[in-house]
Tab-separated table of C-alpha atoms and ligand atoms in Angstrom:
chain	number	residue	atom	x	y	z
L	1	UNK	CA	0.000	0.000	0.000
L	2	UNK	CA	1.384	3.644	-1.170
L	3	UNK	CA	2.608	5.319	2.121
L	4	UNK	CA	2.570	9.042	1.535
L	5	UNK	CA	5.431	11.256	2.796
L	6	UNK	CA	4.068	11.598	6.121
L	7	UNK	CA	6.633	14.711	7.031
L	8	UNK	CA	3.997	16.773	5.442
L	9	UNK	CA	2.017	16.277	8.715
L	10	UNK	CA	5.024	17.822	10.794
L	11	UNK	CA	5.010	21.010	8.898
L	12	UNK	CA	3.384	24.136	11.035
L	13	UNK	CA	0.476	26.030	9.678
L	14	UNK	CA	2.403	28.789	7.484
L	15	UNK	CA	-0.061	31.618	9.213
L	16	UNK	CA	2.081	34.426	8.980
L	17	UNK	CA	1.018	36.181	5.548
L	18	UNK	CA	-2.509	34.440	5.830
L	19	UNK	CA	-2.925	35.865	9.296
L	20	UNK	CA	-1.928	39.432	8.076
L	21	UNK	CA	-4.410	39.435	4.654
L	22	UNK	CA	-7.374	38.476	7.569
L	23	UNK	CA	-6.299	40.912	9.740
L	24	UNK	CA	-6.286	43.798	7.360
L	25	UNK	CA	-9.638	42.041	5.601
L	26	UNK	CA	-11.406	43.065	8.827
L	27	UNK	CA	-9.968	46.305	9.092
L	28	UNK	CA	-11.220	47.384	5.253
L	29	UNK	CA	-14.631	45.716	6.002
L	30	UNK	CA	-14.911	47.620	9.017
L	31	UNK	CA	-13.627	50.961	7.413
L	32	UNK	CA	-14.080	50.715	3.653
L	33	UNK	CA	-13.135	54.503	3.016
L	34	UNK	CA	-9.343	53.976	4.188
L	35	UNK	CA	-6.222	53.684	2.136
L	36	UNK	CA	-3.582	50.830	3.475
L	37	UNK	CA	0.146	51.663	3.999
L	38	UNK	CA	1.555	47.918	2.419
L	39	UNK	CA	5.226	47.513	4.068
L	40	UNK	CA	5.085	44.221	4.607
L	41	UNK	CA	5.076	43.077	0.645
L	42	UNK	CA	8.206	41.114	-0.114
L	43	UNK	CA	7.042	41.553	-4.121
L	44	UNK	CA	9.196	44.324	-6.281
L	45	UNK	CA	6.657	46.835	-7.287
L	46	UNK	CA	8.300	48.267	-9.681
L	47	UNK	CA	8.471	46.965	-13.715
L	48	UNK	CA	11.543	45.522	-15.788
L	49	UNK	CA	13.802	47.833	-17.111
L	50	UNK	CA	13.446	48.324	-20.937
L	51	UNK	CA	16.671	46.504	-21.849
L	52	UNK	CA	15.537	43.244	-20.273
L	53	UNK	CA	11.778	43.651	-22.152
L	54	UNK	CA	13.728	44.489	-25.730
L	55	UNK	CA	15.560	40.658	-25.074
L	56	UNK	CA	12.689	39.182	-24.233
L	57	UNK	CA	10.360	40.675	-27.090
L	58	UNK	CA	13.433	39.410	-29.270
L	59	UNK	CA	13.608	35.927	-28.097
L	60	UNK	CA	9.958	35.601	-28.588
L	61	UNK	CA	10.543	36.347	-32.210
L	62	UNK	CA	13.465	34.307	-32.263
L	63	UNK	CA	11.201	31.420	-31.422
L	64	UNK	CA	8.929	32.013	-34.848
L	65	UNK	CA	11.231	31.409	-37.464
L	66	UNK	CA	12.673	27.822	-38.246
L	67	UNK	CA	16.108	29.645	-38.216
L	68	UNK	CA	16.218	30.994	-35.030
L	69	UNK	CA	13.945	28.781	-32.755
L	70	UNK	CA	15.387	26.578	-29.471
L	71	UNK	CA	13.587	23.696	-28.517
L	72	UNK	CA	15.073	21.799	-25.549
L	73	UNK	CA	18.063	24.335	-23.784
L	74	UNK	CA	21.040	22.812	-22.037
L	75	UNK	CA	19.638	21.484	-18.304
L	76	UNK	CA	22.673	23.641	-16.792
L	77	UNK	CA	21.941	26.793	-18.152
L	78	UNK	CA	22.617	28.214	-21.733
L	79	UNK	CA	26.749	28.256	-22.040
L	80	UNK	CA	26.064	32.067	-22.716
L	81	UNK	CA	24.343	32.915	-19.826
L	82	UNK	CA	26.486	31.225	-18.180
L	83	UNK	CA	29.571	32.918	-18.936
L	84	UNK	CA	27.925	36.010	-18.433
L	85	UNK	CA	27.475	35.203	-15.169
L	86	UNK	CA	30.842	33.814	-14.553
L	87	UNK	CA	31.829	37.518	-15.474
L	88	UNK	CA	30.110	39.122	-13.018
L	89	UNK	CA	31.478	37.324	-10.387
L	90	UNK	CA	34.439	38.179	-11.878
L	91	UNK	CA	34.403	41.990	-11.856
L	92	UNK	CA	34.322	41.296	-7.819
L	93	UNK	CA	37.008	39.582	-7.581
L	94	UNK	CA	35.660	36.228	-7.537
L	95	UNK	CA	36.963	33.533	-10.227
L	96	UNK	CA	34.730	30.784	-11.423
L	97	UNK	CA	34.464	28.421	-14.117
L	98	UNK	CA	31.465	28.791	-16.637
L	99	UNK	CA	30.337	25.343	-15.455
L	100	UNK	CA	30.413	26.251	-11.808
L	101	UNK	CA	27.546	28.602	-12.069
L	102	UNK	CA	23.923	26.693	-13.015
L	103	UNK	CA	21.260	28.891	-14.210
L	104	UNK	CA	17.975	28.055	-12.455
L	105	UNK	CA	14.601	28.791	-12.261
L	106	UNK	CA	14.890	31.044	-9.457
L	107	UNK	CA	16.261	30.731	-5.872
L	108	UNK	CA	13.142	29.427	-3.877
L	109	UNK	CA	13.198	26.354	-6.741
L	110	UNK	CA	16.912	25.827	-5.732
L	111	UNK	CA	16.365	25.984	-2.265
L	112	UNK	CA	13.861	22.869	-2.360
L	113	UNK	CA	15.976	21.162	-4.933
L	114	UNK	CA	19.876	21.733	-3.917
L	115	UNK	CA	18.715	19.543	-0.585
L	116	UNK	CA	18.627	16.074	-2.892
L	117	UNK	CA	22.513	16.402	-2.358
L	118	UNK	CA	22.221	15.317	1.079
L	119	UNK	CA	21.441	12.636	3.162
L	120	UNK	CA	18.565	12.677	4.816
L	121	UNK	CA	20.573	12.092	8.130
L	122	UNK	CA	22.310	15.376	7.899
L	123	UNK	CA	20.793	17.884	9.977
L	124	UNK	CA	19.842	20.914	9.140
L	125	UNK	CA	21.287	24.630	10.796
L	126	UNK	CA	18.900	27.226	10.498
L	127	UNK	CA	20.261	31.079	11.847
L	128	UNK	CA	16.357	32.455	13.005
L	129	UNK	CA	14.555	34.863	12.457
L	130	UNK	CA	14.830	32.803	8.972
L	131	UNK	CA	12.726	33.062	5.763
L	132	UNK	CA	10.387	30.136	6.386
L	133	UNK	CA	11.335	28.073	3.452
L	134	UNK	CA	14.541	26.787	4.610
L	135	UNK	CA	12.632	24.934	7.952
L	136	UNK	CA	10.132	23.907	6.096
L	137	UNK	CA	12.089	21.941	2.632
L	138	UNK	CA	13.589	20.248	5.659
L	139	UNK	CA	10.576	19.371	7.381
L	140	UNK	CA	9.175	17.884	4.527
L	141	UNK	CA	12.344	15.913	4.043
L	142	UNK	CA	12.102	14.384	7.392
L	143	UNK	CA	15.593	16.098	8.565
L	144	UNK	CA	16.766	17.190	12.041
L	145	UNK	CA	16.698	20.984	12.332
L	146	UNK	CA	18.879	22.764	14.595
L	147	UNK	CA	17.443	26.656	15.444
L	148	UNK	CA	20.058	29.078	16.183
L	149	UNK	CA	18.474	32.111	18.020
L	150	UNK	CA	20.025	35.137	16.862
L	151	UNK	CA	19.524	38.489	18.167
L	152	UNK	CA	20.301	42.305	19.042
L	153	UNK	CA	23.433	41.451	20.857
L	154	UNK	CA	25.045	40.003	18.077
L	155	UNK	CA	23.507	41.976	15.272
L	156	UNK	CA	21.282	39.137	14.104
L	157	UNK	CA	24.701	38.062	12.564
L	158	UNK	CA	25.381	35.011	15.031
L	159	UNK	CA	29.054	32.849	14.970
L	160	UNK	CA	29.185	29.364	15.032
L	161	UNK	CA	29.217	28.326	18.897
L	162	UNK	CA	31.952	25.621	20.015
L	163	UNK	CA	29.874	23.355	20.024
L	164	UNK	CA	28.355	24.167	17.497
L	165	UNK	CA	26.458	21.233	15.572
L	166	UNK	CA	24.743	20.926	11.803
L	167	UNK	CA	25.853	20.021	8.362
L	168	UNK	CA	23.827	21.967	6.456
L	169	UNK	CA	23.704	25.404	7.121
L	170	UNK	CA	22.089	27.954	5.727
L	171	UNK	CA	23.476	31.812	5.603
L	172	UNK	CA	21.448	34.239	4.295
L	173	UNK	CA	23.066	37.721	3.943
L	174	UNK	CA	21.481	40.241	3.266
L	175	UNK	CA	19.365	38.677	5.462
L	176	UNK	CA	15.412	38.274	5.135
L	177	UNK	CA	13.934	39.465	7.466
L	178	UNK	CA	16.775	41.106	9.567
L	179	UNK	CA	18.519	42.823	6.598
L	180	UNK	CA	21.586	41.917	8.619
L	181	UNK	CA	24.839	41.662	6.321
L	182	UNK	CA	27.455	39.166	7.328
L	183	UNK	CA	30.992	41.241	7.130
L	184	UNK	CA	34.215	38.777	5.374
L	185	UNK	CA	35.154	37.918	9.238
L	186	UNK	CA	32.048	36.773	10.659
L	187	UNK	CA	31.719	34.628	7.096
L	188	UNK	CA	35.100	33.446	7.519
L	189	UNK	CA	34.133	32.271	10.868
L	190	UNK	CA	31.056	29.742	9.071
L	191	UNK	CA	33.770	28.653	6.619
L	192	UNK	CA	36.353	27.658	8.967
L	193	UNK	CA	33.353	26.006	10.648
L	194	UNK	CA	31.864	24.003	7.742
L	195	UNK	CA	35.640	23.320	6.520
L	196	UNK	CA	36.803	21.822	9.804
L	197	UNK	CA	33.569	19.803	10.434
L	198	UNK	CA	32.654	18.385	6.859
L	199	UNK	CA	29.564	20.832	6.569
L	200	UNK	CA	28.340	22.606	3.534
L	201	UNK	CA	27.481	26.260	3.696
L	202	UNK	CA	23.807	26.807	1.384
L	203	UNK	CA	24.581	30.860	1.055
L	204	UNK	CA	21.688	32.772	0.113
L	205	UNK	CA	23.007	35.727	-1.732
L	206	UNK	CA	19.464	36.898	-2.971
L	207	UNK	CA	19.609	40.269	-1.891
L	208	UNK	CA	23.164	40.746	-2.625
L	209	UNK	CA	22.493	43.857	-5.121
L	210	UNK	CA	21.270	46.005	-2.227
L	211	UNK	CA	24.527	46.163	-0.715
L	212	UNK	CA	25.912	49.762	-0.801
L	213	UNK	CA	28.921	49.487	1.421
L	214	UNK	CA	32.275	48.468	-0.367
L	215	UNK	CA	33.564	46.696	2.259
L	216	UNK	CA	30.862	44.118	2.868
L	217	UNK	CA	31.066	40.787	0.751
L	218	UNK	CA	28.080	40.294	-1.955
L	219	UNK	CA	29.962	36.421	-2.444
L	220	UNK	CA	30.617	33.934	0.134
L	221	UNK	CA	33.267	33.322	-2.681
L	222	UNK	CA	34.608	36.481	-1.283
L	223	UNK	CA	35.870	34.645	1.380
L	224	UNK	CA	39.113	32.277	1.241
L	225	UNK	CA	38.343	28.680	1.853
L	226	UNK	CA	34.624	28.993	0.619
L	227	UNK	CA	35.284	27.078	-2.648
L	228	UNK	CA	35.318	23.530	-0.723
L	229	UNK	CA	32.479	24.062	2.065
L	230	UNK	CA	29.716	26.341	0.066
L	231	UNK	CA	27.249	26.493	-2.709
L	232	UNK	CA	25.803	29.970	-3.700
L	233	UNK	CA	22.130	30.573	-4.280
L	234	UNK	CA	21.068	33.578	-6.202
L	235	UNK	CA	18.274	35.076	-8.055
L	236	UNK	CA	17.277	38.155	-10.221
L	237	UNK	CA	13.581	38.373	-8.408
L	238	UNK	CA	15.150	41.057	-6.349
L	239	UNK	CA	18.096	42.610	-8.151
L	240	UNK	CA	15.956	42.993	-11.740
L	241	UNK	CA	12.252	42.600	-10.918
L	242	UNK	CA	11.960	39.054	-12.383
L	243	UNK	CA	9.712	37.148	-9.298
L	244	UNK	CA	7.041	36.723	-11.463
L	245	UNK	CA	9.711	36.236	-14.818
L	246	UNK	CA	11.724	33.736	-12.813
L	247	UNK	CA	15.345	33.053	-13.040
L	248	UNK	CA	18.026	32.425	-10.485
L	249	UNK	CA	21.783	30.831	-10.362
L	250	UNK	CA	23.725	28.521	-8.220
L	251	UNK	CA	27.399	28.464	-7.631
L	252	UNK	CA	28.865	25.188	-6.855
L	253	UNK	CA	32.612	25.016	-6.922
L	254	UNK	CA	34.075	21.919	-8.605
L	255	UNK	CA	36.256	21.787	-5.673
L	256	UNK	CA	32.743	20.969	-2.927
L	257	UNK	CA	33.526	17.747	-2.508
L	258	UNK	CA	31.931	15.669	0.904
L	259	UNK	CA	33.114	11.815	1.699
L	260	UNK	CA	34.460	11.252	-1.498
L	261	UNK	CA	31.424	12.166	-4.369
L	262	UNK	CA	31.725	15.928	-5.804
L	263	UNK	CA	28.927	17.368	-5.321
L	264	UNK	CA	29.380	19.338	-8.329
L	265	UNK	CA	29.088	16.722	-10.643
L	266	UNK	CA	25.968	15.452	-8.470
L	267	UNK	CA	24.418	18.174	-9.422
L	268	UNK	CA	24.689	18.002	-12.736
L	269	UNK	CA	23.578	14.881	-12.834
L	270	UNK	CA	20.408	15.879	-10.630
L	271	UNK	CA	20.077	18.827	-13.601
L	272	UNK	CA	20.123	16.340	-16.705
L	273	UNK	CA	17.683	13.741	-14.414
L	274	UNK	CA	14.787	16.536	-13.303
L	275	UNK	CA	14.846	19.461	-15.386
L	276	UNK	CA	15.255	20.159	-19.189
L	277	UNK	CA	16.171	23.505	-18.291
L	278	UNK	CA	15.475	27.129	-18.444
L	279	UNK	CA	13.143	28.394	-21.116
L	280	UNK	CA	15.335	29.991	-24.071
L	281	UNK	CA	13.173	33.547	-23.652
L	282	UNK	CA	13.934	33.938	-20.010
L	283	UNK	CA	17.442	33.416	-20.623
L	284	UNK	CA	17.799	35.924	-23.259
L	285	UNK	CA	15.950	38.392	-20.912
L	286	UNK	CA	18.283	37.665	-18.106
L	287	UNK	CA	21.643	38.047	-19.972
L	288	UNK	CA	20.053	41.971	-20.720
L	289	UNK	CA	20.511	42.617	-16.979
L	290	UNK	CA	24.029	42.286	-17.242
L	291	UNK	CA	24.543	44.649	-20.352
L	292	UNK	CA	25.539	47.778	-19.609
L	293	UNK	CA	22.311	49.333	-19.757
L	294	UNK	CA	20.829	46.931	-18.479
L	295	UNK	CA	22.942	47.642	-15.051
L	296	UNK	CA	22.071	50.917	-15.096
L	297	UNK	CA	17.733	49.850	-15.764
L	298	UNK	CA	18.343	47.777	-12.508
L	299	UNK	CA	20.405	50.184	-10.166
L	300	UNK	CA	17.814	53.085	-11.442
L	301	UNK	CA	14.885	50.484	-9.691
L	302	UNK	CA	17.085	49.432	-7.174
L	303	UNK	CA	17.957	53.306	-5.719
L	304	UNK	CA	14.359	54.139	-5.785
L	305	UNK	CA	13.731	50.971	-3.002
L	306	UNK	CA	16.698	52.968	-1.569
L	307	UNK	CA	14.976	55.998	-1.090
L	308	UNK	CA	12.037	54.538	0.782
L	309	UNK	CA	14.199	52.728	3.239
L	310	UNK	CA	16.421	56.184	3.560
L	311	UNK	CA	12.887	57.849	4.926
L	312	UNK	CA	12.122	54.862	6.920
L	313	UNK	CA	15.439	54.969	8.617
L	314	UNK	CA	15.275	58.562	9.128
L	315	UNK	CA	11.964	58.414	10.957
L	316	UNK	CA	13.231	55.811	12.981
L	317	UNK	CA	16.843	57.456	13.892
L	318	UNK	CA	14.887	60.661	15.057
L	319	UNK	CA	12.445	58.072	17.039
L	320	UNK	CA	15.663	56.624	18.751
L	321	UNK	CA	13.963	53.241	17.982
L	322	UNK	CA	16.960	50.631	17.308
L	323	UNK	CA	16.977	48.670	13.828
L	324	UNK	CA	19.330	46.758	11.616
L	325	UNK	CA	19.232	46.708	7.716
L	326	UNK	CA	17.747	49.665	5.142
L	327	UNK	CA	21.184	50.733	4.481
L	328	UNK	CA	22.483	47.103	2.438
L	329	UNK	CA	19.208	45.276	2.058
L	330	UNK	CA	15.637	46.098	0.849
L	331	UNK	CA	14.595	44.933	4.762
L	332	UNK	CA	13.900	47.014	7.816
L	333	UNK	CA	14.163	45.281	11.232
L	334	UNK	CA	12.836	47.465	14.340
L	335	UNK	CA	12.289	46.660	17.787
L	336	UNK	CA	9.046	47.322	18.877
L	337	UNK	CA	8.500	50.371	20.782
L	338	UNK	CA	7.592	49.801	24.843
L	339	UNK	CA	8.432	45.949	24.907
L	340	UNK	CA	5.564	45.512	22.712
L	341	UNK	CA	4.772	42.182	21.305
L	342	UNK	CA	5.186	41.962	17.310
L	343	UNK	CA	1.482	41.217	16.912
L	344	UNK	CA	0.539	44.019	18.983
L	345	UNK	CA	2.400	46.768	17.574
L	346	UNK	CA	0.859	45.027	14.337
L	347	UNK	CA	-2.429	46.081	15.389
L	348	UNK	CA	-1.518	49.300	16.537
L	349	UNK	CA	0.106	50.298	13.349
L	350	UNK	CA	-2.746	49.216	11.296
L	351	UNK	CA	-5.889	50.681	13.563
L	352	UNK	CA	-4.061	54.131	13.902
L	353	UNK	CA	-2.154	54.424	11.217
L	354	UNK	CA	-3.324	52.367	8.897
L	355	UNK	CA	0.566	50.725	8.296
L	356	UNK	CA	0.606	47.100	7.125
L	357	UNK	CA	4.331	45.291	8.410
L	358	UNK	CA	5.598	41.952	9.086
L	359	UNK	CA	5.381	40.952	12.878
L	360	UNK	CA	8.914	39.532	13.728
L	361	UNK	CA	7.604	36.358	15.530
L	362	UNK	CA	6.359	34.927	12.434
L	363	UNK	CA	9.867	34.458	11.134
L	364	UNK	CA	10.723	32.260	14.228
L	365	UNK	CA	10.137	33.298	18.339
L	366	UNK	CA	13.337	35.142	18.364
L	367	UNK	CA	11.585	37.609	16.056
L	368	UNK	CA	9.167	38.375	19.000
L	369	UNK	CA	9.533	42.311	19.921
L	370	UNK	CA	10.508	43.344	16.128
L	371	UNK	CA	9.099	44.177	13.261
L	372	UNK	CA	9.687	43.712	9.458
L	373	UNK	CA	9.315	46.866	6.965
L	374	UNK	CA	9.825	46.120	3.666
L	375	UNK	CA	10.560	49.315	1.041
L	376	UNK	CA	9.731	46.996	-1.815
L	377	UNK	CA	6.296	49.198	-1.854
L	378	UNK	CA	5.517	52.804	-3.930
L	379	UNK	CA	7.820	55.659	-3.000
L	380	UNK	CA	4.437	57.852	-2.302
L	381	UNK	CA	2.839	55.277	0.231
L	382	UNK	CA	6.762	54.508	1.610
L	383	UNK	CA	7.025	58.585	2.604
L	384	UNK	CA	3.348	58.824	3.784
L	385	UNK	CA	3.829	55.592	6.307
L	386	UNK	CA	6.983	56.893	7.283
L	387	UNK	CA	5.261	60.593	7.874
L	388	UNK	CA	2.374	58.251	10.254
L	389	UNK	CA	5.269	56.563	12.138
L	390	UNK	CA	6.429	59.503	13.390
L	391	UNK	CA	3.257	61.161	14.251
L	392	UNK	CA	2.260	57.938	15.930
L	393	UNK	CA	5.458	56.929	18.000
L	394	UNK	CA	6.618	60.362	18.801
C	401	PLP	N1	15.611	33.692	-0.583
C	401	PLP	C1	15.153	34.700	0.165
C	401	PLP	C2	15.892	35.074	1.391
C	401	PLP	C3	13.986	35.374	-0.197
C	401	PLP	O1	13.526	36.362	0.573
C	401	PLP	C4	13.310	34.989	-1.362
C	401	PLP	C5	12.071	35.648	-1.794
C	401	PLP	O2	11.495	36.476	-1.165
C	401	PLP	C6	13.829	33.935	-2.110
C	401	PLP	C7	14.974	33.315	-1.691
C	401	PLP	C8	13.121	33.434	-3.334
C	401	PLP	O3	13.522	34.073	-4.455
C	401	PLP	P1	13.001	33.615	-5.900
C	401	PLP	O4	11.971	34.617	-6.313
C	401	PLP	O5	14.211	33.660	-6.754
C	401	PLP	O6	12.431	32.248	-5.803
């Protein structure tokens, strides 16, 4: 008789977003005539840049003529692409072989898939407050999860304790929800770990284009030693507006290699079993983002999330209310004001100010007493919530 995975029946109720849309469902029925302040939206807002939809309106016509059309692409990413993206690692420093970087669907895909490299015996290290995915692709794989509280004393940027224990482990930097960036010596620190104890760092880069400060690493390639404990997860949903266009990449040195199999060449061979690929369009619209113009389409996008979090963390500096991220990531972390509980400064915000955020706890307990503001939203509604923030807290 079929047995079902029955790990499904372990996973929590995701009520976090669902819980928010009721909330705020109430609050319209009950006042119909008011406008909603939406800074809890982890969705760009804002449209591809022109390059990108030129590529794409291209590849479309590509795909009409007998000449030009692509049926099946290579399962590892068009050798183009590819390169491209090889390049850009390149321009920071970072040197990588075309066939180290896989072109993917997108990073939430990867995150799900990348864990058919391990065993389901390895146990899984999760830094909280996380973005929920990670717990639950290991929940659903039946795999022991380790939660590492993080908090304001470290920065939300925790090191690996002595005794320290997992063997996957994910990083995610900028972080969601903290917006906490990991700096090269507290990454070194997870590198030295994973080296030294056979782990494998799963380094979730997907907000790396928000970081404005030189110094801080957008790579865990950066980092020396990273080429034989990590694997790099990245994605344009952020950087270039494609969440609902899809694409991501994944780094995985040649060098990763655990108890004798390279996990590199597992993963191609996972690649050639379960996918035929990204769609020839998509791919053609992604390598735009890396023209020049196309860089400059993105970073015009990009500095206008900039500018909301710039009035966000100016209301909050002249509040005196502590936070972490804004400046490197498109995610504001506060603590509540007055010891407040996440969900009941959520309340507050919405029933006199009528501001929609993310309550910290539903990104893991240690997120209870913050709260998430994301500047993903319109620069008009970003300055007005900002403006009600002040009035509110002051
Ligand atoms: N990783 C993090 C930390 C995210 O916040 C998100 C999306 O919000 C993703 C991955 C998923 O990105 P993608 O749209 O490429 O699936």
């Amino acid at each position: 008789m079929l047995k079902p995975n029955m790990h499904y029946g372990d996973l929590k109720e995701s009520y976090l977003f669902a819980h928010i849309a009721r909330k705020t469902g109430l609050f319209l029925e009950k006042n119909p005539d008011k406008h909603l302040y939406r800074m809890g939206i982890g969705d760009v807002s804002l449209p591809l840049g022109r390059s990108v939809i030129e590529a794409l309106h291209e590849a479309v016509n590509d795909q009409s003529q007998k000449s030009s059309f692509h049926g099946y692409m290579p399962e590892c990413g068009d050798p183009d692409l590819r390169k491209i993206l090889a390049s850009y690692y390149r321009k920071r420093g970072v040197d990588l072989l075309e066939e180290e970087v896989f072109v993917s669907s997108g990073a939430s895909d990867e995150l799900g898939d990348i864990l058919d490299l391990f065993d389901q015996e390895s146990s899984a290290l999760v830094i909280e407050p996380a973005y929920p995915a990670y717990v639950d692709a290991n929940v659903i794989a039946g795999r022991k999860i380790i939660h590492l509280a993080s908090g304001k004393e470290n920065g939300f940027l925790p090191e690996p304790a002595d005794d320290q224990e997992g063997d996957i482990i994910y990083l995610c930097s900028p972080n969601n929800p903290t917006g906490a960036v990991f700096d090269h010596a507290k990454l070194k620190a997870w590198v030295d770990y994973a080296n030294k104890n056979g782990a494998v760092i799963l380094f979730d880069a997907a907000y790396e284009a928000f970081i404005e400060d030189p110094a801080l690493p957008h790579s865990i390639f950066e980092v020396e030693g990273a080429k034989t404990c990590a694997i790099e997860i990245c994605s344009l949903s952020k950087t270039a507006g494609f969440t609902g266009t899809r694409l991501g990449y994944t780094v995985i040195p040649k060098a990763l290699n655990r108890q004798g199999m390279n996990l590199h060449d597992m993963w191609v061979r996972n690649r050639t079993t379960k996918t035929n690929g990204v769609s020839y369009i998509i791919q053609k619209g992604a390598a735009a983002v890396f023209t020049e113009e196309g860089q400059r389409q993105i970073r015009e996008n990009i500095s206008i999330y900039k500018e909301n979090a710039r009035h966000l963390m100016e209301t909050l500096d002249q509040l005196g209310i502590w936070y972490c991220g804004g400046k490197n990531s498109p995610y504001i972390w506060m603590e509540c004001p007055d010891n407040m509980g996440s969900w009941d400064f959520f309340d507050i915000l919405l029933e006199k100010a009528q501001i929609v955020g993310t309550p910290g706890e539903g990104f893991g307990s240690c997120g209870e007493g913050y709260f998430r503001f994301s500047t993903f939203g319109s620069p008009e509604d970003t300055k007005e919530a900002a403006k009600r923030l002040k009035e509110l807290l002051e």
